[in-house]
């Protein structure tokens, strides 16, 4: 059957009018509250969230957003509050949760989350999100439980190029070089070789040391059972980590991740290992230029490997405003929202139709991270929920704290092995 050109144009115009008016109706229809729970409260964390909320407010002017962010990097405090609320029958409308075990081993397993397949199908996201990421937010039956807003990288080493030149050091290629050569050279100049912050940032550093010492397969083996937690290689991770700690600032337990990153910018410390929310902090909060005011490399010994994590939001069962959450999630997963959020957050868009090629939106840092994301070996971050459940994480933070005091590698290895068994890690 053949249709005239005019007829097709009329049909197209009608479809456009209809879709615009149905969008308008949906937007007018929604009202009431929408409580958004996260740990993005400031210092580089909040700018992206606030920009998202501002755009959502424009789209849905009658929805009242309650931003219930709980301060504390990496969600260590937020997760405790969330658990009380979820299990006490007072779930927030939507909450931040990492893709992977953090989502699946607790909230999905407990049957507390709504499946979101309809949202993914209606938006064509099954084709727009990387399969590996979809797998991290799905159960074995293919039900999808959250909407990713980004891809972050955990294993990044930050530094200031002009400072390294001034101190006569170069970026160490592995942890042995860092410990044996870079660290003493910097200490001789009264410069802190590596800055670290509070407890969780220490476990963040630990996973980069583990990846550097064990390699991608060995690191993955910790989570899939192929690497024994008490093997000589695993003990060596702790030995190396202990030597790296000895190159760090003494006030580590008292400072936040932002303070630790800023020690590098201020020339107090030479290096810092932190996820690329540090890029968001440098760019959005401190107005720094990539490659001049700050630069980056893969954490020592991890070149060619991208340790990933993803921030996602889900819809818990029995929330007060499910329709508002659905509108929020529909928005959050769109390329438009991801292009608003990620340039401020320091992360890559998870939706592959976002404008990552636009260098006016995504500067040199993002271009370099994207190149690595699309060419490197991908592994998941323990610290940020991709490969181990929250139960492992809280126990592991204690092991990290104990190790800081006693530097006993054998005991840390054995305790981590026991924790892995208790929390169902390693098969
Ligand atoms: C991570 C989270 C990032 C950032 C970071 C520091 O767990 O995925 O988006 O918030 O903590 O707080």
Coordinates of C-alpha atoms and ligand atoms in Angstrom, one line a residue:
X1 CA 0.0 0.0 0.0
X2 CA 1.3 3.4 -0.9
X3 CA 0.6 6.6 1.0
X4 CA 1.0 10.2 -0.4
X5 CA 3.8 12.3 1.0
X6 CA 1.2 14.8 2.3
X7 CA -0.7 12.1 4.2
X8 CA 2.4 10.9 5.9
X9 CA 3.4 14.4 6.9
X10 CA -0.1 14.9 8.4
X11 CA 0.2 11.7 10.3
X12 CA 3.6 12.6 11.6
X13 CA 2.4 16.1 12.7
X14 CA -0.5 14.5 14.5
X15 CA 1.7 12.0 16.3
X16 CA 3.9 14.9 17.4
X17 CA 0.9 16.9 18.7
X18 CA -0.4 13.8 20.5
X19 CA 2.9 12.9 22.1
X20 CA 3.5 16.5 23.3
X21 CA 0.0 16.8 24.7
X22 CA 0.2 13.5 26.5
X23 CA 3.5 14.5 28.0
X24 CA 1.9 17.8 29.1
X25 CA -1.1 15.9 30.6
X26 CA 1.2 13.6 32.5
X27 CA 3.2 16.5 33.9
X28 CA 0.1 18.4 35.0
X29 CA -1.4 15.3 36.5
X30 CA 1.4 14.7 39.0
X31 CA 1.4 16.4 42.3
X32 CA 2.3 15.7 45.9
X33 CA 5.7 14.9 47.4
X34 CA 8.7 13.0 46.0
X35 CA 11.3 12.1 48.6
X36 CA 14.7 11.5 47.2
X37 CA 17.2 9.7 49.5
X38 CA 20.9 9.9 48.8
X39 CA 24.3 10.8 50.3
X40 CA 25.0 13.7 48.0
X41 CA 25.1 16.6 50.4
X42 CA 27.9 18.9 49.2
X43 CA 31.6 19.3 48.4
X44 CA 31.2 18.1 44.8
X45 CA 28.4 15.6 45.6
X46 CA 25.4 17.9 45.6
X47 CA 25.8 20.0 42.4
X48 CA 24.7 17.3 40.0
X49 CA 21.7 16.2 42.2
X50 CA 20.6 19.8 42.5
X51 CA 20.8 20.3 38.8
X52 CA 18.7 17.2 38.2
X53 CA 16.1 18.4 40.7
X54 CA 15.9 21.8 39.1
X55 CA 15.2 20.3 35.7
X56 CA 12.7 17.9 37.1
X57 CA 10.9 20.8 38.9
X58 CA 10.6 22.5 35.5
X59 CA 9.0 19.4 34.0
X60 CA 6.8 18.6 36.9
X61 CA 6.1 22.0 38.7
X62 CA 3.4 20.5 40.9
X63 CA 5.6 17.8 42.4
X64 CA 7.3 18.9 45.7
X65 CA 10.7 17.4 46.0
X66 CA 12.0 16.5 49.4
X67 CA 15.8 16.1 49.2
X68 CA 16.6 13.8 52.2
X69 CA 20.3 13.4 51.6
X70 CA 22.3 12.1 54.6
X71 CA 25.9 13.4 54.8
X72 CA 28.8 11.0 54.7
X73 CA 30.9 10.0 51.7
X74 CA 30.3 6.6 50.1
X75 CA 26.9 6.3 51.9
X76 CA 28.3 4.9 55.1
X77 CA 25.8 6.9 57.2
X78 CA 23.0 7.0 54.7
X79 CA 22.9 3.2 54.4
X80 CA 22.4 2.9 58.2
X81 CA 19.4 5.3 58.1
X82 CA 18.0 3.6 55.0
X83 CA 18.1 0.2 56.6
X84 CA 16.1 1.5 59.6
X85 CA 13.6 3.1 57.4
X86 CA 13.2 0.3 54.9
X87 CA 12.8 -2.3 57.7
X88 CA 10.7 0.0 59.8
X89 CA 8.0 0.4 57.2
X90 CA 8.9 3.9 56.2
X91 CA 10.8 3.6 52.9
X92 CA 11.8 6.8 51.1
X93 CA 10.1 7.2 47.7
X94 CA 13.3 6.5 46.0
X95 CA 16.9 5.9 47.2
X96 CA 20.4 5.9 45.9
X97 CA 21.9 2.4 45.7
X98 CA 24.9 1.0 43.9
X99 CA 24.4 -1.4 41.0
X100 CA 25.4 -4.9 41.9
X101 CA 25.5 -6.8 45.2
X102 CA 24.5 -3.7 47.3
X103 CA 21.1 -3.7 45.5
X104 CA 20.6 -7.4 44.8
X105 CA 21.9 -9.1 48.0
X106 CA 19.7 -7.1 50.3
X107 CA 16.8 -5.1 48.9
X108 CA 16.0 -7.3 45.9
X109 CA 16.6 -10.5 47.8
X110 CA 14.3 -9.3 50.6
X111 CA 11.5 -8.6 48.0
X112 CA 11.5 -4.9 48.8
X113 CA 11.9 -3.4 45.3
X114 CA 9.4 -3.0 42.4
X115 CA 10.5 -4.3 39.1
X116 CA 11.1 -1.5 36.5
X117 CA 11.1 -3.5 33.3
X118 CA 8.1 -1.5 31.9
X119 CA 10.1 1.7 32.3
X120 CA 13.2 0.2 30.5
X121 CA 11.1 -1.2 27.7
X122 CA 9.0 2.0 27.1
X123 CA 12.1 4.1 26.9
X124 CA 14.1 1.7 24.7
X125 CA 16.8 1.5 27.5
X126 CA 17.4 -2.2 27.0
X127 CA 19.2 -1.2 23.9
X128 CA 20.7 2.0 25.3
X129 CA 22.4 0.7 28.5
X130 CA 25.5 -1.6 28.4
X131 CA 24.5 -5.2 28.9
X132 CA 27.1 -5.7 31.7
X133 CA 25.4 -2.8 33.6
X134 CA 21.9 -4.2 33.0
X135 CA 23.1 -7.5 34.5
X136 CA 24.2 -5.8 37.7
X137 CA 20.7 -4.3 38.2
X138 CA 18.7 -7.5 37.3
X139 CA 17.8 -10.7 39.1
X140 CA 18.2 -14.2 37.5
X141 CA 14.7 -14.0 36.0
X142 CA 15.6 -10.7 34.1
X143 CA 13.6 -8.4 36.4
X144 CA 15.3 -5.0 36.5
X145 CA 15.3 -3.1 39.8
X146 CA 16.9 0.3 39.5
X147 CA 17.9 3.0 37.0
X148 CA 21.6 3.8 36.7
X149 CA 22.5 7.5 36.5
X150 CA 26.2 7.1 35.9
X151 CA 29.4 5.0 35.7
X152 CA 32.2 6.0 38.1
X153 CA 35.7 4.8 38.2
X154 CA 37.3 3.8 41.5
X155 CA 41.0 3.2 40.6
X156 CA 42.1 6.7 39.8
X157 CA 45.4 8.3 41.1
X158 CA 45.2 12.1 41.2
X159 CA 48.1 14.6 41.2
X160 CA 49.2 18.0 40.1
X161 CA 51.7 17.9 37.2
X162 CA 53.6 21.1 38.0
X163 CA 54.1 19.9 41.6
X164 CA 55.5 16.5 40.6
X165 CA 57.9 18.3 38.4
X166 CA 58.9 20.6 41.2
X167 CA 59.5 17.7 43.5
X168 CA 61.3 15.7 40.8
X169 CA 59.0 12.6 40.9
X170 CA 57.0 10.8 38.2
X171 CA 53.7 8.8 38.4
X172 CA 54.7 5.4 39.8
X173 CA 53.9 2.5 37.5
X174 CA 53.1 0.1 40.3
X175 CA 52.9 -0.1 44.1
X176 CA 56.5 -1.4 44.5
X177 CA 57.8 1.7 42.7
X178 CA 55.6 3.9 44.9
X179 CA 56.7 2.3 48.1
X180 CA 60.4 1.9 47.3
X181 CA 61.2 5.0 45.2
X182 CA 58.4 7.6 45.1
X183 CA 57.5 7.6 48.7
X184 CA 61.0 8.1 50.2
X185 CA 61.9 10.7 47.6
X186 CA 58.8 12.8 48.6
X187 CA 59.3 12.2 52.3
X188 CA 62.9 13.6 51.9
X189 CA 61.2 16.8 50.7
X190 CA 58.7 16.9 53.5
X191 CA 55.8 16.2 51.2
X192 CA 53.1 13.7 52.1
X193 CA 53.5 11.0 49.4
X194 CA 49.8 10.0 49.5
X195 CA 46.8 11.6 51.2
X196 CA 44.1 9.4 52.7
X197 CA 40.9 10.3 54.6
X198 CA 38.5 8.6 57.0
X199 CA 38.0 4.8 57.3
X200 CA 36.0 4.2 54.1
X201 CA 38.5 6.1 52.0
X202 CA 41.1 3.6 53.4
X203 CA 39.1 0.7 52.2
X204 CA 38.8 2.5 48.8
X205 CA 42.6 2.7 48.6
X206 CA 42.8 -1.0 49.7
X207 CA 40.8 -2.2 46.6
X208 CA 43.2 -0.3 44.3
X209 CA 46.1 -1.9 46.1
X210 CA 44.5 -5.3 45.8
X211 CA 43.9 -4.8 42.1
X212 CA 47.5 -3.6 41.6
X213 CA 49.0 -6.6 43.4
X214 CA 46.6 -9.4 42.3
X215 CA 45.8 -8.2 38.7
X216 CA 42.2 -8.2 37.3
X217 CA 41.8 -12.0 37.5
X218 CA 43.2 -12.3 41.0
X219 CA 41.1 -9.4 42.2
X220 CA 37.9 -10.9 40.6
X221 CA 38.8 -14.2 42.3
X222 CA 38.3 -12.6 45.7
X223 CA 34.6 -12.2 44.9
X224 CA 34.0 -15.3 42.8
X225 CA 35.9 -17.8 45.0
X226 CA 38.9 -18.4 42.7
X227 CA 41.4 -16.4 44.9
X228 CA 41.9 -17.7 48.4
X229 CA 41.8 -14.8 50.9
X230 CA 44.6 -16.3 52.9
X231 CA 46.9 -17.2 50.0
X232 CA 50.4 -15.7 50.0
X233 CA 49.3 -13.2 47.3
X234 CA 46.4 -12.1 49.4
X235 CA 48.6 -11.6 52.4
X236 CA 50.9 -9.6 50.2
X237 CA 48.1 -7.2 49.4
X238 CA 47.9 -6.4 53.1
X239 CA 51.7 -6.1 53.4
X240 CA 51.7 -3.7 50.5
X241 CA 48.7 -1.8 51.8
X242 CA 50.5 -1.4 55.1
X243 CA 53.6 0.1 53.4
X244 CA 51.4 2.5 51.5
X245 CA 49.7 3.6 54.7
X246 CA 53.1 4.4 56.1
X247 CA 53.5 6.9 53.3
X248 CA 50.3 8.8 54.2
X249 CA 49.2 11.7 56.3
X250 CA 48.8 11.0 60.0
X251 CA 45.5 12.8 60.4
X252 CA 43.8 10.4 57.9
X253 CA 41.0 9.3 60.3
X254 CA 39.9 12.8 60.9
X255 CA 39.5 14.1 57.4
X256 CA 36.9 13.6 54.6
X257 CA 37.6 12.4 51.0
X258 CA 37.3 16.1 49.9
X259 CA 39.9 17.2 52.4
X260 CA 42.2 14.4 51.3
X261 CA 41.8 15.3 47.6
X262 CA 42.4 18.9 48.4
X263 CA 45.7 18.2 50.1
X264 CA 46.9 17.3 46.6
X265 CA 45.6 20.4 45.0
X266 CA 47.1 22.5 47.8
X267 CA 50.5 20.9 47.3
X268 CA 50.6 19.3 50.8
X269 CA 50.4 15.8 49.3
X270 CA 51.6 14.4 46.0
X271 CA 49.0 11.7 45.3
X272 CA 45.5 10.6 46.2
X273 CA 43.6 7.5 45.2
X274 CA 39.9 8.3 44.9
X275 CA 36.9 7.7 42.6
X276 CA 36.3 10.2 39.9
X277 CA 33.7 12.1 42.0
X278 CA 37.0 13.8 42.9
X279 CA 37.0 15.1 39.3
X280 CA 33.5 16.5 39.9
X281 CA 34.8 18.2 43.1
X282 CA 37.8 19.7 41.2
X283 CA 35.7 20.8 38.2
X284 CA 32.4 21.9 39.7
X285 CA 33.4 23.0 43.2
X286 CA 37.0 24.2 42.8
X287 CA 36.8 25.3 39.2
X288 CA 40.0 23.6 38.2
X289 CA 41.2 22.7 34.7
X290 CA 41.9 19.1 33.8
X291 CA 45.5 18.4 32.7
X292 CA 46.9 21.6 34.2
X293 CA 45.4 22.2 37.7
X294 CA 45.0 18.5 38.2
X295 CA 45.8 15.3 36.3
X296 CA 45.2 11.6 36.7
X297 CA 46.4 8.1 36.0
X298 CA 45.2 4.6 36.7
X299 CA 46.1 3.7 40.3
X300 CA 49.6 2.1 40.4
X301 CA 49.7 -1.3 38.7
X302 CA 46.2 -1.1 37.4
X303 CA 46.7 0.4 34.0
X304 CA 44.3 -1.1 31.4
X305 CA 41.8 -2.0 34.1
X306 CA 38.7 0.1 34.9
X307 CA 37.2 -0.6 38.3
X308 CA 33.6 0.5 37.9
X309 CA 30.7 1.3 40.0
X310 CA 27.3 2.8 39.2
X311 CA 24.9 5.0 41.2
X312 CA 21.3 4.0 40.7
X313 CA 17.9 4.8 42.0
X314 CA 15.0 2.4 42.6
X315 CA 11.4 2.2 43.6
X316 CA 10.8 0.4 46.9
X317 CA 7.5 -1.4 47.5
X318 CA 4.8 0.4 49.4
X319 CA 6.1 4.0 49.0
X320 CA 3.8 6.9 49.3
X321 CA 4.2 8.4 45.8
X322 CA 5.0 5.7 43.3
X323 CA 3.8 7.7 40.3
X324 CA 6.1 10.5 41.1
X325 CA 8.9 8.1 41.5
X326 CA 8.2 6.6 38.1
X327 CA 8.3 10.1 36.6
X328 CA 11.6 10.7 38.3
X329 CA 13.1 7.4 37.1
X330 CA 11.9 8.0 33.6
X331 CA 13.7 11.3 33.7
X332 CA 16.8 10.1 35.4
X333 CA 17.6 7.4 32.9
X334 CA 17.2 9.7 29.9
X335 CA 20.2 11.0 27.9
X336 CA 19.0 14.5 28.7
X337 CA 19.2 14.0 32.5
X338 CA 22.5 12.2 32.3
X339 CA 24.0 15.0 30.3
X340 CA 22.9 17.4 33.1
X341 CA 24.2 15.3 35.9
X342 CA 27.4 13.7 34.9
X343 CA 29.5 16.7 33.8
X344 CA 29.1 18.0 37.3
X345 CA 29.5 14.7 39.0
X346 CA 32.7 13.6 37.4
X347 CA 31.1 10.4 36.1
X348 CA 30.3 9.0 32.6
X349 CA 26.7 8.7 31.5
X350 CA 25.4 5.2 31.7
X351 CA 22.9 5.8 28.9
X352 CA 24.9 5.3 25.7
X353 CA 22.8 7.8 23.8
X354 CA 24.0 10.7 26.0
X355 CA 26.4 13.2 24.4
X356 CA 29.7 11.9 25.6
X357 CA 31.3 13.1 22.3
X358 CA 30.4 16.7 23.1
X359 CA 33.7 18.1 24.5
X360 CA 32.0 21.3 25.6
X361 CA 29.9 19.2 28.1
X362 CA 32.5 16.5 28.8
X363 CA 36.0 17.8 29.2
X364 CA 39.4 16.1 28.8
X365 CA 38.9 14.1 32.0
X366 CA 35.7 12.5 30.8
X367 CA 37.1 11.9 27.3
X368 CA 40.0 10.0 28.9
X369 CA 37.8 8.0 31.3
X370 CA 35.4 7.2 28.4
X371 CA 38.3 5.9 26.3
X372 CA 39.3 3.6 29.2
X373 CA 35.7 2.5 29.9
X374 CA 35.3 1.4 26.4
X375 CA 38.7 -0.3 25.9
X376 CA 39.9 -1.5 29.3
X377 CA 39.2 -4.7 31.3
X378 CA 36.2 -4.0 33.5
X379 CA 36.1 -5.1 37.2
X380 CA 33.7 -4.1 39.9
X381 CA 34.3 -2.0 43.0
X382 CA 33.9 -3.7 46.4
X383 CA 33.9 -0.4 48.3
X384 CA 31.0 0.9 46.2
X385 CA 28.7 -2.1 46.2
X386 CA 29.4 -3.7 42.8
X387 CA 30.8 -7.1 43.9
X388 CA 30.1 -7.6 47.6
X389 CA 27.0 -7.1 49.8
X390 CA 26.7 -4.4 52.4
X391 CA 27.2 -7.0 55.1
X392 CA 30.7 -7.7 53.9
X393 CA 31.4 -4.1 53.6
X394 CA 30.6 -3.2 57.2
X395 CA 32.7 -6.0 58.5
X396 CA 35.5 -5.1 56.1
X397 CA 35.6 -1.5 57.4
X398 CA 36.3 -2.9 60.8
X399 CA 39.1 -5.1 59.5
X400 CA 40.6 -2.0 57.8
X401 CA 40.4 -0.1 61.1
X402 CA 42.0 -2.9 63.1
X403 CA 44.8 -3.3 60.5
X404 CA 45.6 0.4 60.7
X405 CA 46.4 -0.1 64.4
X406 CA 48.1 -3.5 64.4
X407 CA 49.5 -3.9 60.8
X408 CA 49.0 -7.6 61.1
X409 CA 48.6 -8.9 57.6
X410 CA 48.1 -12.6 58.5
X411 CA 45.3 -11.7 60.9
X412 CA 43.6 -9.3 58.4
X413 CA 43.7 -12.0 55.8
X414 CA 42.2 -14.6 58.1
X415 CA 39.5 -12.2 59.3
X416 CA 38.6 -11.2 55.7
X417 CA 38.4 -14.9 54.8
X418 CA 36.0 -15.6 57.6
X419 CA 33.9 -12.5 56.7
X420 CA 33.7 -13.7 53.1
X421 CA 32.4 -17.1 54.3
X422 CA 29.9 -15.5 56.6
X423 CA 28.6 -13.1 54.0
X424 CA 28.3 -15.6 51.2
X425 CA 31.2 -14.4 49.1
X426 CA 33.2 -16.7 46.9
X427 CA 30.6 -19.1 45.8
Ligands
LIG1 C1 30.2 6.6 46.2 C2 29.2 7.0 45.2 C3 29.7 8.3 44.5 C4 30.1 9.3 45.5 C5 31.1 8.7 46.5 C6 31.6 9.6 47.6 O1 29.8 5.5 46.9 O2 29.0 6.0 44.3 O3 28.7 8.8 43.7 O4 29.0 9.7 46.2 O5 30.5 7.6 47.1 O6 30.7 10.0 48.5

